[in-house]
Amino acid sequence: MELLSAAAGTAKSRACVNCSRAKAKCISQSDDLSSQQCARCFRLKKDCIVEPRATRKKRAPNARGTAELESKIESLVKLLSATQDTDLGHAEDYRVSGNLQVNLPRVGNVRNGPAGEISPSEHTSMLARGEKSLDMLQALLVYASWSHCFAALLPQDQSTGIIQLVLALVNDLALNRGVRYKGDTGVLLLEAERRIFSGDRRNPRVGERSLDECRALLYAFYLSSTFSTCVRKTDGLQFSDKTDYCCKILKDAAECEADLILVVCARFQSIADSVYRALPHRLSNSDGRNAPLWMHTSHLKNEMQSIFINLSSDLQNHLITRLSYHSAEIFLIDAALLEARNEQMFNSRWLDLRWDCLTSGKSLLDAFLTLPSSAYAAIPIPNLSQVSFCLMNLFKLAFVEDPGWDLIYVRDVIKLGSYFELFAFRLEQVGAAIDSAQNTPTIESFPTACARAMAWVKGWYDAKVASGASASEAERAFPRQPIPMEESSSDMVNNNTFGYMDETYWEELLADFNYLPM
């Protein structure tokens, strides 16, 4: 029997049977290769037997595996040869004519495009397949902002559902939860802020919010909150410390002016949203133990003014910033007046508040009218809601009867009929351009329907002003149920795809002079 051993004092390459069973090291005795016993067997006086190695059979070749390997090699060879034969020269640039570039966004009918398919696709992906991603949220935000331009349903019927999908996706993506760090799950939000603002923001080990996530969360809050405070159809996201954290992140690492505008608009809207959520409780529990709401709104107005003053001149003069600022200011004043009206408390302070509401409303409309007529073809939902909310408040101020409130002077200052006439004229121009560009007769465009509704409201307003109508007469003239009008209401409402400024919408709002949550 051949003994496989190593040098003296070293372990053998193969252990004997006794050492193997005892799980002990099999060490040779000395340099004498003729010795057949290991040190352990020699000490224990046992036979040292080393079993020969087992002979392994060679595996038979697998024809199937060989064929698969050859097939892969052939495919790689074909791919390499095809790549070498391909002409990799520079492709010809695709050019669009200047006429098409200028006119397509302004007169094109977006209902004929693929945008209308976004909603069913998103619904199926989220509800049927359980998919969720930041790209889906961004697509939903864009769809919800301009759905009134191409949706077959009225905005108050469809946009509410879209906004609910936005809120659901924000929760699924955990964008409204606290930020934790990778590798350190005990670090909470405040510690995350300290680390980010005191260290390197580009550290890949830091699990912070990305800029796209911050933009998505802030715009989701701005869209849903503006929709809830101005249109009162649904509750939006609540401004929290997570939203405030995203404001700080986006402001600190802003890549363009739009980032700063989004942060400012979210700040303004958060102030209005805080009053919106507290107002129902205050009106139902007016026991006198709380300070009047006008005191709180005065403090919040000062806070908004402080934010606005500290902005750069470019941001102060930007249209979106001004719309958000004046809209939030109008909401604060209207909430304070609503509490005063419920308590039957009217004095010079309320006259000043009403005048502030009037001047803010006129500033908002004057700022909006600086837009070119072509921009009226695709006004996003937040700005549309703000303009509608402002018009309704000016409408109330033109009819409300309180001691010291001179309606004749107020109506002369507001000139609400001129605003309606100018809006209707511009919308009619844009709507005519869009309708004439349609290849086949379809449902009328949003600007056309909106212009028709504006003209109808202006006619009603002029008639009531001429007859000296008051707020109570306006409420009696516009009950919640549809009323007969001089011309057939079916002729006016048919094919009307815009729900914020159609006749039914105005009838409901004129009969309900408050802005409480639904």
Short mmCIF file of C-alpha atoms in Angstrom, two decimals:
data_model
loop_
_atom_site.label_atom_id
_atom_site.label_comp_id
_atom_site.label_asym_id
_atom_site.label_seq_id
_atom_site.Cartn_x
_atom_site.Cartn_y
_atom_site.Cartn_z
CA MET A 1 0.00 0.00 0.00
CA GLU A 2 1.35 3.31 -0.98
CA LEU A 3 1.64 5.86 1.77
CA LEU A 4 0.99 9.50 0.90
CA SER A 5 2.86 11.60 3.36
CA ALA A 6 4.28 15.06 3.66
CA ALA A 7 7.52 16.30 5.16
CA ALA A 8 8.44 15.46 8.75
CA GLY A 9 6.25 17.05 11.32
CA THR A 10 3.68 18.06 8.75
CA ALA A 11 0.21 16.78 8.00
CA LYS A 12 -0.22 14.14 5.34
CA SER A 13 -2.06 14.92 2.17
CA ARG A 14 -4.54 12.18 3.03
CA ALA A 15 -5.46 11.10 6.57
CA CYS A 16 -5.55 7.48 7.69
CA VAL A 17 -8.78 5.79 8.74
CA ASN A 18 -8.15 6.15 12.49
CA CYS A 19 -7.32 9.85 12.33
CA SER A 20 -10.23 10.48 9.97
CA ARG A 21 -12.71 8.87 12.36
CA ALA A 22 -11.24 10.72 15.35
CA LYS A 23 -11.20 13.98 13.31
CA ALA A 24 -7.57 14.42 14.27
CA LYS A 25 -4.59 15.60 12.28
CA CYS A 26 -2.71 12.81 10.59
CA ILE A 27 1.00 13.73 10.98
CA SER A 28 3.92 11.63 9.81
CA GLN A 29 6.47 10.38 12.36
CA SER A 30 9.73 11.43 10.73
CA ASP A 31 11.51 11.96 7.44
CA ASP A 32 11.62 8.23 6.92
CA LEU A 33 9.20 7.62 4.06
CA SER A 34 9.39 3.88 4.68
CA SER A 35 7.46 4.30 7.93
CA GLN A 36 3.87 3.26 7.34
CA GLN A 37 2.41 4.58 10.59
CA CYS A 38 1.48 8.14 11.45
CA ALA A 39 2.46 9.61 14.79
CA ARG A 40 -0.96 9.07 16.33
CA CYS A 41 -1.31 5.44 15.23
CA PHE A 42 2.26 4.73 16.37
CA ARG A 43 1.50 6.22 19.80
CA LEU A 44 -1.77 4.29 20.12
CA LYS A 45 -0.25 1.13 18.62
CA LYS A 46 -2.90 0.84 15.93
CA ASP A 47 -2.69 -0.19 12.34
CA CYS A 48 -2.34 2.89 10.13
CA ILE A 49 -4.41 2.25 7.04
CA VAL A 50 -4.87 4.81 4.29
CA GLU A 51 -7.78 4.10 1.97
CA PRO A 52 -7.05 4.63 -1.70
CA ARG A 53 -8.77 7.44 -3.54
CA ALA A 54 -12.05 6.55 -5.21
CA THR A 55 -11.95 6.56 -8.95
CA ARG A 56 -14.55 8.91 -10.41
CA LYS A 57 -16.26 8.10 -13.62
CA LYS A 58 -16.11 10.66 -16.34
CA ARG A 59 -19.43 12.30 -17.09
CA ALA A 60 -20.86 11.43 -20.44
CA PRO A 61 -21.14 14.41 -22.79
CA ASN A 62 -24.55 16.16 -22.75
CA ALA A 63 -25.73 16.70 -26.28
CA ARG A 64 -28.40 19.18 -25.25
CA GLY A 65 -26.03 21.41 -23.28
CA THR A 66 -23.51 21.35 -26.11
CA ALA A 67 -26.16 22.38 -28.60
CA GLU A 68 -27.30 25.28 -26.40
CA LEU A 69 -23.73 26.49 -25.96
CA GLU A 70 -23.09 26.33 -29.70
CA SER A 71 -26.31 28.23 -30.34
CA LYS A 72 -25.26 31.02 -27.97
CA ILE A 73 -21.85 31.27 -29.58
CA GLU A 74 -23.41 31.50 -33.05
CA SER A 75 -25.80 34.25 -31.92
CA LEU A 76 -22.91 36.25 -30.47
CA VAL A 77 -20.93 35.87 -33.67
CA LYS A 78 -23.91 37.05 -35.74
CA LEU A 79 -24.44 40.01 -33.43
CA LEU A 80 -20.80 41.07 -33.70
CA SER A 81 -20.78 40.74 -37.47
CA ALA A 82 -24.02 42.72 -37.77
CA THR A 83 -22.59 45.49 -35.60
CA GLN A 84 -19.48 45.74 -37.73
CA ASP A 85 -21.51 45.96 -40.94
CA THR A 86 -23.85 48.68 -39.64
CA ASP A 87 -23.29 52.25 -40.79
CA LEU A 88 -22.82 54.31 -37.62
CA GLY A 89 -22.82 57.67 -39.34
CA HIS A 90 -24.63 60.69 -37.86
CA ALA A 91 -28.38 60.48 -38.37
CA GLU A 92 -30.14 63.35 -40.04
CA ASP A 93 -31.61 65.84 -37.58
CA TYR A 94 -35.39 65.98 -37.43
CA ARG A 95 -36.61 69.48 -38.08
CA VAL A 96 -40.04 70.96 -37.44
CA SER A 97 -41.23 73.90 -39.44
CA GLY A 98 -41.38 77.22 -37.63
CA ASN A 99 -45.08 77.59 -38.40
CA LEU A 100 -45.89 74.29 -36.70
CA GLN A 101 -43.74 75.07 -33.68
CA VAL A 102 -45.56 78.33 -33.03
CA ASN A 103 -49.14 77.35 -33.75
CA LEU A 104 -49.45 73.76 -32.56
CA PRO A 105 -49.66 74.43 -28.81
CA ARG A 106 -52.05 77.32 -29.33
CA VAL A 107 -54.64 76.11 -31.80
CA GLY A 108 -54.17 72.35 -31.78
CA ASN A 109 -56.99 70.30 -30.28
CA VAL A 110 -55.34 68.18 -27.60
CA ARG A 111 -58.38 65.91 -27.40
CA ASN A 112 -57.23 64.30 -30.64
CA GLY A 113 -53.82 63.44 -29.15
CA PRO A 114 -52.73 60.55 -26.93
CA ALA A 115 -53.10 62.53 -23.68
CA GLY A 116 -56.61 61.21 -23.17
CA GLU A 117 -55.22 57.68 -22.86
CA ILE A 118 -53.10 58.56 -19.83
CA SER A 119 -55.95 58.21 -17.38
CA PRO A 120 -57.10 54.64 -18.28
CA SER A 121 -53.49 53.50 -18.46
CA GLU A 122 -52.69 54.93 -15.04
CA HIS A 123 -55.86 53.46 -13.53
CA THR A 124 -55.06 49.99 -14.83
CA SER A 125 -51.42 50.13 -13.77
CA MET A 126 -52.19 51.28 -10.24
CA LEU A 127 -55.37 49.38 -9.41
CA ALA A 128 -55.07 46.19 -11.46
CA ARG A 129 -51.32 45.59 -11.49
CA GLY A 130 -50.34 47.43 -8.32
CA GLU A 131 -47.59 49.42 -10.02
CA LYS A 132 -46.19 52.57 -8.44
CA SER A 133 -43.36 54.84 -9.46
CA LEU A 134 -42.35 58.48 -9.41
CA ASP A 135 -42.85 58.66 -13.18
CA MET A 136 -46.48 57.60 -12.76
CA LEU A 137 -47.01 60.29 -10.13
CA GLN A 138 -45.50 62.96 -12.37
CA ALA A 139 -47.72 61.85 -15.26
CA LEU A 140 -50.80 62.00 -13.02
CA LEU A 141 -49.90 65.50 -11.84
CA VAL A 142 -49.60 66.74 -15.42
CA TYR A 143 -52.84 65.00 -16.38
CA ALA A 144 -54.73 66.44 -13.40
CA SER A 145 -53.47 69.96 -14.13
CA TRP A 146 -54.76 70.05 -17.72
CA SER A 147 -57.46 67.37 -17.81
CA HIS A 148 -60.13 69.97 -18.54
CA CYS A 149 -58.50 70.64 -21.92
CA PHE A 150 -59.06 67.15 -23.33
CA ALA A 151 -61.22 65.09 -20.96
CA ALA A 152 -64.67 64.01 -22.09
CA LEU A 153 -66.10 64.50 -18.58
CA LEU A 154 -66.63 67.71 -16.67
CA PRO A 155 -63.60 68.70 -14.57
CA GLN A 156 -65.49 68.48 -11.28
CA ASP A 157 -66.43 64.90 -12.20
CA GLN A 158 -63.03 63.68 -13.39
CA SER A 159 -60.38 65.82 -11.74
CA THR A 160 -61.55 64.88 -8.26
CA GLY A 161 -60.91 61.22 -9.05
CA ILE A 162 -57.54 62.01 -10.58
CA ILE A 163 -56.53 63.98 -7.51
CA GLN A 164 -57.55 61.04 -5.33
CA LEU A 165 -55.23 58.85 -7.41
CA VAL A 166 -52.47 61.41 -6.90
CA LEU A 167 -52.96 61.30 -3.13
CA ALA A 168 -53.01 57.50 -3.15
CA LEU A 169 -49.79 57.32 -5.14
CA VAL A 170 -48.11 59.85 -2.83
CA ASN A 171 -48.95 57.57 0.09
CA ASP A 172 -47.82 54.43 -1.75
CA LEU A 173 -44.47 56.03 -2.57
CA ALA A 174 -44.13 57.16 1.07
CA LEU A 175 -43.32 60.71 -0.02
CA ASN A 176 -45.22 62.14 2.94
CA ARG A 177 -43.30 60.09 5.48
CA GLY A 178 -40.12 60.90 7.37
CA VAL A 179 -36.72 60.50 5.72
CA ARG A 180 -34.31 57.91 7.10
CA TYR A 181 -30.69 57.25 6.22
CA LYS A 182 -29.34 54.08 4.66
CA GLY A 183 -27.40 52.06 7.19
CA ASP A 184 -28.70 54.10 10.11
CA THR A 185 -32.40 53.40 10.59
CA GLY A 186 -32.54 55.27 13.86
CA VAL A 187 -31.93 58.69 12.34
CA LEU A 188 -35.17 60.63 12.12
CA LEU A 189 -36.21 63.71 10.20
CA LEU A 190 -34.62 66.45 12.31
CA GLU A 191 -31.28 64.65 12.39
CA ALA A 192 -31.58 64.15 8.63
CA GLU A 193 -32.02 67.88 8.16
CA ARG A 194 -29.00 68.64 10.34
CA ARG A 195 -26.79 66.23 8.41
CA ILE A 196 -27.89 67.42 5.00
CA PHE A 197 -27.57 71.14 5.63
CA SER A 198 -24.27 70.85 7.47
CA GLY A 199 -22.55 68.35 5.18
CA ASP A 200 -22.18 67.29 1.58
CA ARG A 201 -25.58 67.07 -0.13
CA ARG A 202 -24.20 64.81 -2.85
CA ASN A 203 -23.06 62.05 -0.50
CA PRO A 204 -24.41 58.84 -2.09
CA ARG A 205 -24.69 57.18 1.31
CA VAL A 206 -27.32 59.66 2.44
CA GLY A 207 -30.89 58.47 1.87
CA GLU A 208 -32.38 61.94 1.37
CA ARG A 209 -35.25 62.99 -0.84
CA SER A 210 -34.32 63.52 -4.46
CA LEU A 211 -35.22 66.82 -6.10
CA ASP A 212 -37.81 65.11 -8.30
CA GLU A 213 -39.45 63.61 -5.21
CA CYS A 214 -39.52 67.03 -3.55
CA ARG A 215 -41.04 68.62 -6.66
CA ALA A 216 -43.69 65.89 -6.93
CA LEU A 217 -44.72 66.13 -3.27
CA LEU A 218 -44.84 69.93 -3.23
CA TYR A 219 -46.86 70.17 -6.43
CA ALA A 220 -49.21 67.41 -5.25
CA PHE A 221 -49.83 69.46 -2.11
CA TYR A 222 -50.21 72.72 -4.07
CA LEU A 223 -52.59 71.19 -6.61
CA SER A 224 -54.82 69.33 -4.15
CA SER A 225 -54.87 72.12 -1.56
CA THR A 226 -55.69 74.82 -4.12
CA PHE A 227 -58.43 72.61 -5.50
CA SER A 228 -59.88 72.08 -2.01
CA THR A 229 -59.74 75.71 -0.82
CA CYS A 230 -60.96 77.29 -4.07
CA VAL A 231 -63.32 74.69 -5.55
CA ARG A 232 -64.32 72.83 -2.35
CA LYS A 233 -64.72 69.45 -4.05
CA THR A 234 -62.25 67.36 -2.08
CA ASP A 235 -59.70 67.53 0.72
CA GLY A 236 -56.07 67.75 -0.31
CA LEU A 237 -52.75 66.90 1.27
CA GLN A 238 -52.00 68.53 4.59
CA PHE A 239 -48.86 70.60 4.96
CA SER A 240 -46.61 68.75 7.40
CA ASP A 241 -43.02 68.73 8.59
CA LYS A 242 -42.22 66.39 5.68
CA THR A 243 -43.58 68.93 3.19
CA ASP A 244 -41.67 71.68 4.96
CA TYR A 245 -38.53 69.53 4.73
CA CYS A 246 -39.00 69.21 0.95
CA CYS A 247 -39.40 73.00 0.72
CA LYS A 248 -36.03 73.45 2.41
CA ILE A 249 -34.37 70.84 0.19
CA LEU A 250 -35.73 72.29 -3.06
CA LYS A 251 -34.98 75.88 -2.07
CA ASP A 252 -31.43 74.98 -1.06
CA ALA A 253 -30.68 73.04 -4.27
CA ALA A 254 -32.96 74.81 -6.77
CA GLU A 255 -31.95 74.10 -10.36
CA CYS A 256 -34.20 76.71 -12.00
CA GLU A 257 -36.58 79.54 -11.21
CA ALA A 258 -39.55 77.17 -11.33
CA ASP A 259 -38.23 75.33 -8.25
CA LEU A 260 -38.21 78.54 -6.22
CA ILE A 261 -41.68 79.49 -7.47
CA LEU A 262 -43.02 76.08 -6.45
CA VAL A 263 -41.57 76.48 -2.94
CA VAL A 264 -43.08 79.96 -2.54
CA CYS A 265 -46.50 78.85 -3.81
CA ALA A 266 -46.47 75.89 -1.44
CA ARG A 267 -45.64 78.23 1.46
CA PHE A 268 -48.50 80.59 0.61
CA GLN A 269 -50.95 77.75 0.14
CA SER A 270 -49.92 76.13 3.43
CA ILE A 271 -51.06 79.27 5.26
CA ALA A 272 -54.46 79.22 3.56
CA ASP A 273 -54.75 75.46 4.12
CA SER A 274 -54.22 75.85 7.88
CA VAL A 275 -57.20 78.22 8.09
CA TYR A 276 -59.26 76.01 5.78
CA ARG A 277 -58.87 73.04 8.12
CA ALA A 278 -59.51 75.03 11.31
CA LEU A 279 -62.52 77.02 10.08
CA PRO A 280 -65.28 74.36 10.44
CA HIS A 281 -64.28 73.67 14.05
CA ARG A 282 -64.21 77.37 14.94
CA LEU A 283 -67.62 78.02 13.42
CA SER A 284 -69.19 75.08 15.26
CA ASN A 285 -67.51 75.92 18.60
CA SER A 286 -67.77 79.69 18.92
CA ASP A 287 -67.83 79.77 22.73
CA GLY A 288 -65.78 82.96 23.01
CA ARG A 289 -62.75 81.30 24.56
CA ASN A 290 -60.72 81.61 21.37
CA ALA A 291 -59.42 84.83 19.88
CA PRO A 292 -61.38 86.11 16.87
CA LEU A 293 -60.30 84.61 13.60
CA TRP A 294 -59.43 88.02 12.17
CA MET A 295 -56.59 88.25 14.70
CA HIS A 296 -55.14 84.99 13.45
CA THR A 297 -55.63 85.95 9.81
CA SER A 298 -53.93 89.31 10.41
CA HIS A 299 -50.91 87.49 11.80
CA LEU A 300 -50.91 85.06 8.87
CA LYS A 301 -51.20 87.93 6.38
CA ASN A 302 -48.15 89.55 7.96
CA GLU A 303 -46.31 86.24 7.63
CA MET A 304 -47.23 86.04 3.94
CA GLN A 305 -46.11 89.62 3.38
CA SER A 306 -42.80 88.85 5.07
CA ILE A 307 -42.26 85.89 2.71
CA PHE A 308 -43.23 88.00 -0.31
CA ILE A 309 -40.99 90.95 0.61
CA ASN A 310 -37.94 88.70 1.02
CA LEU A 311 -38.30 87.35 -2.53
CA SER A 312 -36.25 88.63 -5.41
CA SER A 313 -37.87 91.13 -7.76
CA ASP A 314 -38.15 88.50 -10.49
CA LEU A 315 -40.06 86.14 -8.21
CA GLN A 316 -42.27 88.92 -6.88
CA ASN A 317 -43.28 89.93 -10.40
CA HIS A 318 -43.83 86.37 -11.63
CA LEU A 319 -47.47 85.71 -12.49
CA ILE A 320 -47.74 82.37 -10.66
CA THR A 321 -46.30 83.88 -7.47
CA ARG A 322 -48.73 86.79 -7.57
CA LEU A 323 -51.72 84.56 -8.22
CA SER A 324 -50.83 82.30 -5.30
CA TYR A 325 -50.17 85.23 -2.97
CA HIS A 326 -53.40 87.10 -3.72
CA SER A 327 -55.48 83.91 -3.74
CA ALA A 328 -54.26 82.89 -0.28
CA GLU A 329 -54.79 86.44 0.98
CA ILE A 330 -58.37 86.50 -0.32
CA PHE A 331 -59.09 83.18 1.37
CA LEU A 332 -57.80 84.42 4.74
CA ILE A 333 -59.92 87.57 4.56
CA ASP A 334 -63.00 85.67 3.43
CA ALA A 335 -62.65 83.21 6.32
CA ALA A 336 -62.47 86.06 8.84
CA LEU A 337 -65.52 87.73 7.29
CA LEU A 338 -67.41 84.45 7.38
CA GLU A 339 -66.86 84.13 11.13
CA ALA A 340 -67.93 87.74 11.64
CA ARG A 341 -71.07 87.22 9.55
CA ASN A 342 -72.08 84.21 11.65
CA GLU A 343 -71.65 86.21 14.87
CA GLN A 344 -73.40 89.30 13.43
CA MET A 345 -70.41 91.50 14.30
CA PHE A 346 -69.90 94.30 11.83
CA ASN A 347 -67.84 97.42 12.39
CA SER A 348 -65.14 99.46 10.70
CA ARG A 349 -62.68 96.57 11.01
CA TRP A 350 -64.83 94.40 8.76
CA LEU A 351 -65.11 97.23 6.25
CA ASP A 352 -61.33 97.37 6.09
CA LEU A 353 -61.14 93.61 5.63
CA ARG A 354 -63.68 93.71 2.83
CA TRP A 355 -61.74 96.49 1.14
CA ASP A 356 -58.54 94.46 1.44
CA CYS A 357 -60.36 91.54 -0.17
CA LEU A 358 -61.54 93.80 -2.99
CA THR A 359 -58.08 95.22 -3.70
CA SER A 360 -56.46 91.77 -3.57
CA GLY A 361 -59.07 90.40 -5.96
CA LYS A 362 -58.53 93.20 -8.45
CA SER A 363 -54.76 92.73 -8.20
CA LEU A 364 -55.16 89.03 -8.96
CA LEU A 365 -57.37 89.61 -11.99
CA ASP A 366 -55.17 92.42 -13.31
CA ALA A 367 -52.13 90.14 -13.01
CA PHE A 368 -53.94 87.33 -14.80
CA LEU A 369 -54.98 89.63 -17.64
CA THR A 370 -51.32 90.27 -18.43
CA LEU A 371 -51.26 86.80 -20.02
CA PRO A 372 -51.40 86.77 -23.83
CA SER A 373 -54.62 85.49 -25.34
CA SER A 374 -52.92 82.33 -26.61
CA ALA A 375 -52.20 81.23 -23.01
CA TYR A 376 -55.93 80.93 -22.31
CA ALA A 377 -56.00 77.71 -24.34
CA ALA A 378 -54.31 75.71 -21.59
CA ILE A 379 -54.70 77.35 -18.18
CA PRO A 380 -53.79 74.80 -15.48
CA ILE A 381 -56.28 73.79 -12.82
CA PRO A 382 -54.61 75.62 -9.87
CA ASN A 383 -54.59 79.01 -11.62
CA LEU A 384 -58.05 78.41 -13.04
CA SER A 385 -59.36 77.65 -9.55
CA GLN A 386 -57.73 80.79 -8.16
CA VAL A 387 -59.29 83.03 -10.82
CA SER A 388 -62.71 81.42 -10.32
CA PHE A 389 -62.42 81.84 -6.55
CA CYS A 390 -61.45 85.50 -6.96
CA LEU A 391 -64.36 86.22 -9.31
CA MET A 392 -66.80 84.68 -6.85
CA ASN A 393 -65.51 86.80 -3.97
CA LEU A 394 -65.74 89.98 -6.02
CA PHE A 395 -69.22 88.88 -7.00
CA LYS A 396 -70.17 88.60 -3.31
CA LEU A 397 -68.66 91.99 -2.51
CA ALA A 398 -70.75 93.56 -5.27
CA PHE A 399 -74.00 92.38 -3.65
CA VAL A 400 -73.41 92.03 0.10
CA GLU A 401 -75.32 94.53 2.25
CA ASP A 402 -73.63 95.61 5.47
CA PRO A 403 -73.70 98.90 7.40
CA GLY A 404 -71.29 101.33 5.78
CA TRP A 405 -70.66 99.20 2.67
CA ASP A 406 -71.63 101.43 -0.24
CA LEU A 407 -72.65 99.06 -3.02
CA ILE A 408 -72.82 101.77 -5.69
CA TYR A 409 -69.26 102.88 -5.00
CA VAL A 410 -68.01 99.30 -4.64
CA ARG A 411 -69.50 98.20 -7.95
CA ASP A 412 -67.99 101.25 -9.64
CA VAL A 413 -64.55 100.35 -8.25
CA ILE A 414 -64.74 96.62 -8.98
CA LYS A 415 -66.05 96.98 -12.56
CA LEU A 416 -66.83 93.28 -12.50
CA GLY A 417 -68.79 93.46 -15.75
CA SER A 418 -65.67 94.70 -17.54
CA TYR A 419 -63.67 91.74 -16.26
CA PHE A 420 -66.29 89.26 -17.44
CA GLU A 421 -66.48 90.97 -20.82
CA LEU A 422 -62.70 90.95 -21.29
CA PHE A 423 -62.38 87.31 -20.20
CA ALA A 424 -65.21 86.27 -22.50
CA PHE A 425 -63.67 88.12 -25.46
CA ARG A 426 -60.24 86.56 -25.06
CA LEU A 427 -61.57 83.06 -24.45
CA GLU A 428 -63.87 83.35 -27.46
CA GLN A 429 -60.91 84.29 -29.68
CA VAL A 430 -58.84 81.33 -28.54
CA GLY A 431 -61.80 78.96 -28.69
CA ALA A 432 -62.62 79.99 -32.26
CA ALA A 433 -59.04 79.27 -33.33
CA ILE A 434 -59.11 75.82 -31.72
CA ASP A 435 -62.55 74.89 -33.05
CA SER A 436 -61.66 75.95 -36.60
CA ALA A 437 -58.54 73.77 -36.52
CA GLN A 438 -60.51 70.58 -35.84
CA ASN A 439 -60.69 68.22 -38.80
CA THR A 440 -64.11 66.88 -37.85
CA PRO A 441 -66.91 68.49 -35.83
CA THR A 442 -66.43 67.45 -32.22
CA ILE A 443 -67.32 68.65 -28.78
CA GLU A 444 -66.55 72.35 -28.40
CA SER A 445 -63.27 73.42 -26.85
CA PHE A 446 -62.81 74.54 -23.26
CA PRO A 447 -62.23 78.25 -24.08
CA THR A 448 -65.41 78.38 -26.21
CA ALA A 449 -67.58 76.88 -23.47
CA CYS A 450 -65.96 79.08 -20.86
CA ALA A 451 -66.48 82.24 -22.93
CA ARG A 452 -70.16 81.39 -23.34
CA ALA A 453 -70.56 80.89 -19.60
CA MET A 454 -68.76 84.17 -18.90
CA ALA A 455 -71.09 86.02 -21.25
CA TRP A 456 -74.10 84.48 -19.52
CA VAL A 457 -72.89 85.49 -16.04
CA LYS A 458 -72.10 89.02 -17.25
CA GLY A 459 -75.65 89.35 -18.60
CA TRP A 460 -77.09 88.24 -15.27
CA TYR A 461 -74.78 90.59 -13.36
CA ASP A 462 -75.63 93.62 -15.50
CA ALA A 463 -79.35 92.90 -15.18
CA LYS A 464 -79.20 92.61 -11.39
CA VAL A 465 -77.03 95.70 -11.00
CA ALA A 466 -79.45 97.67 -13.17
CA SER A 467 -82.35 96.54 -11.00
CA GLY A 468 -80.45 97.27 -7.77
CA ALA A 469 -80.34 93.67 -6.57
CA SER A 470 -78.82 92.88 -3.19
CA ALA A 471 -77.17 89.74 -1.91
CA SER A 472 -80.46 88.34 -0.60
CA GLU A 473 -82.09 88.87 -3.98
CA ALA A 474 -79.16 87.17 -5.67
CA GLU A 475 -79.60 84.15 -3.41
CA ARG A 476 -83.33 83.99 -4.13
CA ALA A 477 -82.63 84.28 -7.86
CA PHE A 478 -80.17 81.39 -7.76
CA PRO A 479 -81.45 78.51 -5.61
CA ARG A 480 -79.57 75.26 -5.54
CA GLN A 481 -82.04 73.61 -7.92
CA PRO A 482 -81.82 74.63 -11.61
CA ILE A 483 -84.11 77.52 -12.46
CA PRO A 484 -85.76 78.39 -15.80
CA MET A 485 -83.82 80.98 -17.78
CA GLU A 486 -84.79 83.22 -20.67
CA GLU A 487 -83.06 80.95 -23.14
CA SER A 488 -83.12 77.20 -22.96
CA SER A 489 -80.60 75.96 -20.41
CA SER A 490 -80.15 72.74 -22.37
CA ASP A 491 -78.95 74.75 -25.36
CA MET A 492 -76.41 76.53 -23.18
CA VAL A 493 -75.10 73.51 -21.28
CA ASN A 494 -74.96 70.97 -24.12
CA ASN A 495 -71.42 70.17 -25.26
CA ASN A 496 -69.99 72.18 -22.36
CA THR A 497 -66.88 70.40 -21.14
CA PHE A 498 -65.73 73.04 -18.69
CA GLY A 499 -67.27 72.67 -15.27
CA TYR A 500 -65.79 75.53 -13.27
CA MET A 501 -67.42 78.37 -15.15
CA ASP A 502 -70.51 76.82 -16.70
CA GLU A 503 -74.01 77.99 -15.72
CA THR A 504 -74.74 75.21 -13.24
CA TYR A 505 -71.51 75.86 -11.40
CA TRP A 506 -72.25 79.56 -11.04
CA GLU A 507 -75.83 78.86 -9.94
CA GLU A 508 -74.54 76.67 -7.12
CA LEU A 509 -71.90 79.16 -5.99
CA LEU A 510 -74.19 82.18 -6.16
CA ALA A 511 -76.61 80.36 -3.85
CA ASP A 512 -73.86 79.39 -1.41
CA PHE A 513 -71.90 82.39 -0.16
CA ASN A 514 -69.37 80.53 1.97
CA TYR A 515 -66.27 78.45 1.40
CA LEU A 516 -66.46 75.71 3.97
CA PRO A 517 -65.05 72.26 3.22
CA MET A 518 -67.54 69.85 1.69
#
